[in-house]
């Protein structure tokens, strides 16, 4: 196993030096905390989900698709009740009569908030959807039709606010 790893590392090193791909420099700002607030309606009652999205630079990874190294980020949510165990940055806001869960995705990802240039124009917004998980939680069937979710379950997003992404710079 050790020999296989060494061989793979050597191939990657040789490939990157011969292809001239550049290693993306690390960001100057490596961590950030971003407040958010989402107001939604459930059968006329206004409810709020608010908290902090914590982002952290996680290093570089090699992508086979582009043949280069990219910056990677991790993120997690603090201060929110009912976070879903399986789905990333998602809050359970209800259940369906047929065993599904009504979920509110916070619609966030760390690269956007940390000022990664490739994600600057990304749309960050919450959305509601219904998930039907299998017993092993490895597969999921989803429905995200807002009219159905509002008509049948009385849920709709009213408004939301996210802190702005940071203006990051990248270099040594």
PDB file of C-alpha atoms in Angstrom:
ATOM      1  CA  UNK A   1       0.000   0.000   0.000  1.00  0.00           C
ATOM      2  CA  UNK A   2       2.843   2.355   0.875  1.00  0.00           C
ATOM      3  CA  UNK A   3       4.494   1.663  -2.480  1.00  0.00           C
ATOM      4  CA  UNK A   4       1.234   2.401  -4.292  1.00  0.00           C
ATOM      5  CA  UNK A   5       0.897   5.739  -2.494  1.00  0.00           C
ATOM      6  CA  UNK A   6       4.506   6.683  -3.289  1.00  0.00           C
ATOM      7  CA  UNK A   7       3.980   5.748  -6.930  1.00  0.00           C
ATOM      8  CA  UNK A   8       0.804   7.842  -7.127  1.00  0.00           C
ATOM      9  CA  UNK A   9       2.524  10.817  -5.459  1.00  0.00           C
ATOM     10  CA  UNK A  10       5.408  10.573  -7.915  1.00  0.00           C
ATOM     11  CA  UNK A  11       3.036  10.438 -10.894  1.00  0.00           C
ATOM     12  CA  UNK A  12       1.156  13.507  -9.643  1.00  0.00           C
ATOM     13  CA  UNK A  13       4.401  15.402  -9.066  1.00  0.00           C
ATOM     14  CA  UNK A  14       5.748  14.543 -12.508  1.00  0.00           C
ATOM     15  CA  UNK A  15       2.421  15.293 -14.178  1.00  0.00           C
ATOM     16  CA  UNK A  16       2.163  18.720 -12.599  1.00  0.00           C
ATOM     17  CA  UNK A  17       5.729  19.665 -13.435  1.00  0.00           C
ATOM     18  CA  UNK A  18       5.422  18.569 -17.087  1.00  0.00           C
ATOM     19  CA  UNK A  19       1.986  20.052 -17.704  1.00  0.00           C
ATOM     20  CA  UNK A  20       2.944  23.362 -16.203  1.00  0.00           C
ATOM     21  CA  UNK A  21      -0.138  23.477 -14.010  1.00  0.00           C
ATOM     22  CA  UNK A  22       0.120  25.919 -11.209  1.00  0.00           C
ATOM     23  CA  UNK A  23      -0.564  25.251  -7.586  1.00  0.00           C
ATOM     24  CA  UNK A  24      -3.162  27.713  -6.380  1.00  0.00           C
ATOM     25  CA  UNK A  25      -1.677  29.956  -3.678  1.00  0.00           C
ATOM     26  CA  UNK A  26      -3.249  29.846  -0.242  1.00  0.00           C
ATOM     27  CA  UNK A  27      -5.742  32.553   0.747  1.00  0.00           C
ATOM     28  CA  UNK A  28      -4.540  35.361   3.014  1.00  0.00           C
ATOM     29  CA  UNK A  29      -7.688  35.031   5.154  1.00  0.00           C
ATOM     30  CA  UNK A  30      -8.106  31.401   6.152  1.00  0.00           C
ATOM     31  CA  UNK A  31     -11.191  31.513   8.401  1.00  0.00           C
ATOM     32  CA  UNK A  32     -14.441  33.434   8.529  1.00  0.00           C
ATOM     33  CA  UNK A  33     -17.767  33.593  10.368  1.00  0.00           C
ATOM     34  CA  UNK A  34     -20.871  34.692   8.484  1.00  0.00           C
ATOM     35  CA  UNK A  35     -24.243  35.477  10.058  1.00  0.00           C
ATOM     36  CA  UNK A  36     -27.448  34.492   8.333  1.00  0.00           C
ATOM     37  CA  UNK A  37     -31.164  34.750   9.016  1.00  0.00           C
ATOM     38  CA  UNK A  38     -34.043  33.121   7.140  1.00  0.00           C
ATOM     39  CA  UNK A  39     -37.700  33.938   7.781  1.00  0.00           C
ATOM     40  CA  UNK A  40     -40.251  31.421   6.600  1.00  0.00           C
ATOM     41  CA  UNK A  41     -43.973  31.006   7.037  1.00  0.00           C
ATOM     42  CA  UNK A  42     -45.730  27.877   8.272  1.00  0.00           C
ATOM     43  CA  UNK A  43     -49.514  28.166   7.906  1.00  0.00           C
ATOM     44  CA  UNK A  44     -49.366  31.911   8.592  1.00  0.00           C
ATOM     45  CA  UNK A  45     -46.915  31.746  11.515  1.00  0.00           C
ATOM     46  CA  UNK A  46     -43.562  33.396  10.836  1.00  0.00           C
ATOM     47  CA  UNK A  47     -40.550  31.410  12.010  1.00  0.00           C
ATOM     48  CA  UNK A  48     -36.852  32.265  11.863  1.00  0.00           C
ATOM     49  CA  UNK A  49     -33.736  30.188  11.417  1.00  0.00           C
ATOM     50  CA  UNK A  50     -30.580  32.125  12.221  1.00  0.00           C
ATOM     51  CA  UNK A  51     -27.035  31.281  13.069  1.00  0.00           C
ATOM     52  CA  UNK A  52     -23.451  31.490  11.925  1.00  0.00           C
ATOM     53  CA  UNK A  53     -21.837  29.745   8.976  1.00  0.00           C
ATOM     54  CA  UNK A  54     -18.212  29.047   9.933  1.00  0.00           C
ATOM     55  CA  UNK A  55     -15.783  28.622   7.029  1.00  0.00           C
ATOM     56  CA  UNK A  56     -12.194  27.447   7.010  1.00  0.00           C
ATOM     57  CA  UNK A  57      -9.516  26.960   4.382  1.00  0.00           C
ATOM     58  CA  UNK A  58      -8.828  23.206   4.224  1.00  0.00           C
ATOM     59  CA  UNK A  59      -5.776  23.092   1.953  1.00  0.00           C
ATOM     60  CA  UNK A  60      -5.294  22.124  -1.669  1.00  0.00           C
ATOM     61  CA  UNK A  61      -6.526  19.137  -3.618  1.00  0.00           C
ATOM     62  CA  UNK A  62      -5.609  17.760  -7.004  1.00  0.00           C
ATOM     63  CA  UNK A  63      -8.357  17.561  -9.616  1.00  0.00           C
ATOM     64  CA  UNK A  64      -8.149  15.099 -12.441  1.00  0.00           C
ATOM     65  CA  UNK A  65     -10.615  17.110 -14.520  1.00  0.00           C
ATOM     66  CA  UNK A  66      -8.458  20.201 -14.859  1.00  0.00           C
ATOM     67  CA  UNK A  67      -5.155  18.559 -14.047  1.00  0.00           C
ATOM     68  CA  UNK A  68      -4.269  21.040 -11.340  1.00  0.00           C
ATOM     69  CA  UNK A  69      -4.555  21.900  -7.698  1.00  0.00           C
ATOM     70  CA  UNK A  70      -7.482  23.861  -6.299  1.00  0.00           C
ATOM     71  CA  UNK A  71      -8.192  25.452  -2.949  1.00  0.00           C
ATOM     72  CA  UNK A  72     -10.617  23.545  -0.713  1.00  0.00           C
ATOM     73  CA  UNK A  73     -12.793  24.934   2.068  1.00  0.00           C
ATOM     74  CA  UNK A  74     -14.863  23.423   4.853  1.00  0.00           C
ATOM     75  CA  UNK A  75     -17.943  24.904   6.462  1.00  0.00           C
ATOM     76  CA  UNK A  76     -20.325  24.144   9.301  1.00  0.00           C
ATOM     77  CA  UNK A  77     -23.312  25.803  10.889  1.00  0.00           C
ATOM     78  CA  UNK A  78     -23.444  26.980  14.509  1.00  0.00           C
ATOM     79  CA  UNK A  79     -26.381  28.117  16.602  1.00  0.00           C
ATOM     80  CA  UNK A  80     -29.176  26.343  14.712  1.00  0.00           C
ATOM     81  CA  UNK A  81     -31.530  23.728  16.138  1.00  0.00           C
ATOM     82  CA  UNK A  82     -32.763  20.749  14.105  1.00  0.00           C
ATOM     83  CA  UNK A  83     -29.771  20.565  11.777  1.00  0.00           C
ATOM     84  CA  UNK A  84     -30.157  17.488   9.605  1.00  0.00           C
ATOM     85  CA  UNK A  85     -27.666  14.700  10.284  1.00  0.00           C
ATOM     86  CA  UNK A  86     -27.266  13.624   6.660  1.00  0.00           C
ATOM     87  CA  UNK A  87     -27.714  16.690   4.483  1.00  0.00           C
ATOM     88  CA  UNK A  88     -25.175  19.527   4.594  1.00  0.00           C
ATOM     89  CA  UNK A  89     -26.341  22.873   6.067  1.00  0.00           C
ATOM     90  CA  UNK A  90     -29.980  21.777   6.143  1.00  0.00           C
ATOM     91  CA  UNK A  91     -32.657  22.195   8.817  1.00  0.00           C
ATOM     92  CA  UNK A  92     -35.636  19.876   9.270  1.00  0.00           C
ATOM     93  CA  UNK A  93     -38.794  22.032   9.455  1.00  0.00           C
ATOM     94  CA  UNK A  94     -41.449  19.310   9.215  1.00  0.00           C
ATOM     95  CA  UNK A  95     -42.532  15.864   8.063  1.00  0.00           C
ATOM     96  CA  UNK A  96     -44.891  14.607   5.395  1.00  0.00           C
ATOM     97  CA  UNK A  97     -47.692  12.090   5.933  1.00  0.00           C
ATOM     98  CA  UNK A  98     -45.885   9.553   3.755  1.00  0.00           C
ATOM     99  CA  UNK A  99     -42.558   9.459   5.631  1.00  0.00           C
ATOM    100  CA  UNK A 100     -40.698  12.320   4.002  1.00  0.00           C
ATOM    101  CA  UNK A 101     -38.929  15.188   5.672  1.00  0.00           C
ATOM    102  CA  UNK A 102     -39.509  18.840   4.794  1.00  0.00           C
ATOM    103  CA  UNK A 103     -36.093  20.434   4.740  1.00  0.00           C
ATOM    104  CA  UNK A 104     -34.827  23.993   4.554  1.00  0.00           C
ATOM    105  CA  UNK A 105     -31.485  24.124   2.784  1.00  0.00           C
ATOM    106  CA  UNK A 106     -29.486  27.141   3.859  1.00  0.00           C
ATOM    107  CA  UNK A 107     -28.038  27.255   0.338  1.00  0.00           C
ATOM    108  CA  UNK A 108     -24.517  28.070   1.546  1.00  0.00           C
ATOM    109  CA  UNK A 109     -21.038  26.878   0.654  1.00  0.00           C
ATOM    110  CA  UNK A 110     -17.741  27.968   2.098  1.00  0.00           C
ATOM    111  CA  UNK A 111     -15.810  28.830  -1.085  1.00  0.00           C
ATOM    112  CA  UNK A 112     -18.297  31.610  -1.893  1.00  0.00           C
ATOM    113  CA  UNK A 113     -18.077  33.270   1.519  1.00  0.00           C
ATOM    114  CA  UNK A 114     -14.281  32.973   1.648  1.00  0.00           C
ATOM    115  CA  UNK A 115     -13.942  35.074  -1.512  1.00  0.00           C
ATOM    116  CA  UNK A 116     -12.894  32.327  -3.907  1.00  0.00           C
ATOM    117  CA  UNK A 117     -12.918  34.006  -7.355  1.00  0.00           C
ATOM    118  CA  UNK A 118     -14.540  31.067  -9.179  1.00  0.00           C
ATOM    119  CA  UNK A 119     -17.511  31.274  -6.799  1.00  0.00           C
ATOM    120  CA  UNK A 120     -17.954  35.073  -6.722  1.00  0.00           C
ATOM    121  CA  UNK A 121     -21.068  35.009  -8.930  1.00  0.00           C
ATOM    122  CA  UNK A 122     -22.663  32.019  -7.201  1.00  0.00           C
ATOM    123  CA  UNK A 123     -26.218  32.424  -5.988  1.00  0.00           C
ATOM    124  CA  UNK A 124     -26.599  31.920  -2.257  1.00  0.00           C
ATOM    125  CA  UNK A 125     -30.204  31.496  -1.198  1.00  0.00           C
ATOM    126  CA  UNK A 126     -32.261  29.124   0.907  1.00  0.00           C
ATOM    127  CA  UNK A 127     -34.845  26.732  -0.489  1.00  0.00           C
ATOM    128  CA  UNK A 128     -37.375  24.212   0.775  1.00  0.00           C
ATOM    129  CA  UNK A 129     -37.563  20.631  -0.422  1.00  0.00           C
ATOM    130  CA  UNK A 130     -38.933  17.254   0.585  1.00  0.00           C
ATOM    131  CA  UNK A 131     -36.575  14.294   0.982  1.00  0.00           C
ATOM    132  CA  UNK A 132     -37.453  10.626   1.145  1.00  0.00           C
ATOM    133  CA  UNK A 133     -34.504   8.671   2.508  1.00  0.00           C
ATOM    134  CA  UNK A 134     -33.952   4.953   2.271  1.00  0.00           C
ATOM    135  CA  UNK A 135     -33.306   2.906   5.414  1.00  0.00           C
ATOM    136  CA  UNK A 136     -29.552   3.033   4.824  1.00  0.00           C
ATOM    137  CA  UNK A 137     -29.645   6.830   4.227  1.00  0.00           C
ATOM    138  CA  UNK A 138     -27.453   6.313   1.178  1.00  0.00           C
ATOM    139  CA  UNK A 139     -30.066   7.247  -1.385  1.00  0.00           C
ATOM    140  CA  UNK A 140     -32.564  10.036  -1.432  1.00  0.00           C
ATOM    141  CA  UNK A 141     -35.430  11.053  -3.657  1.00  0.00           C
ATOM    142  CA  UNK A 142     -36.201  14.778  -3.583  1.00  0.00           C
ATOM    143  CA  UNK A 143     -39.010  17.084  -4.549  1.00  0.00           C
ATOM    144  CA  UNK A 144     -38.523  20.848  -4.545  1.00  0.00           C
ATOM    145  CA  UNK A 145     -41.675  22.215  -6.137  1.00  0.00           C
ATOM    146  CA  UNK A 146     -42.391  25.381  -4.071  1.00  0.00           C
ATOM    147  CA  UNK A 147     -46.075  25.453  -5.041  1.00  0.00           C
ATOM    148  CA  UNK A 148     -46.598  21.917  -3.738  1.00  0.00           C
ATOM    149  CA  UNK A 149     -44.701  22.605  -0.533  1.00  0.00           C
ATOM    150  CA  UNK A 150     -46.683  25.791   0.074  1.00  0.00           C
ATOM    151  CA  UNK A 151     -50.068  24.395  -0.969  1.00  0.00           C
ATOM    152  CA  UNK A 152     -49.872  21.075   0.861  1.00  0.00           C
ATOM    153  CA  UNK A 153     -47.678  21.938   3.863  1.00  0.00           C
ATOM    154  CA  UNK A 154     -48.186  25.706   4.222  1.00  0.00           C
ATOM    155  CA  UNK A 155     -44.478  26.492   4.068  1.00  0.00           C
ATOM    156  CA  UNK A 156     -42.806  29.279   2.132  1.00  0.00           C
ATOM    157  CA  UNK A 157     -39.686  31.385   2.489  1.00  0.00           C
ATOM    158  CA  UNK A 158     -40.480  35.035   3.175  1.00  0.00           C
ATOM    159  CA  UNK A 159     -37.028  36.645   3.190  1.00  0.00           C
ATOM    160  CA  UNK A 160     -33.418  35.997   4.109  1.00  0.00           C
ATOM    161  CA  UNK A 161     -30.141  37.752   4.835  1.00  0.00           C
ATOM    162  CA  UNK A 162     -26.539  36.553   4.586  1.00  0.00           C
ATOM    163  CA  UNK A 163     -23.401  38.472   5.475  1.00  0.00           C
ATOM    164  CA  UNK A 164     -21.407  39.427   2.402  1.00  0.00           C
ATOM    165  CA  UNK A 165     -18.448  37.296   1.357  1.00  0.00           C
ATOM    166  CA  UNK A 166     -15.021  38.538   2.337  1.00  0.00           C
ATOM    167  CA  UNK A 167     -12.673  40.120  -0.172  1.00  0.00           C
ATOM    168  CA  UNK A 168      -9.799  37.678  -0.010  1.00  0.00           C
ATOM    169  CA  UNK A 169      -6.413  37.767  -1.666  1.00  0.00           C
ATOM    170  CA  UNK A 170      -4.240  34.840  -2.548  1.00  0.00           C
ATOM    171  CA  UNK A 171      -0.493  34.531  -2.341  1.00  0.00           C
ATOM    172  CA  UNK A 172       2.454  33.539  -0.274  1.00  0.00           C
TER     173      UNK A 172
END
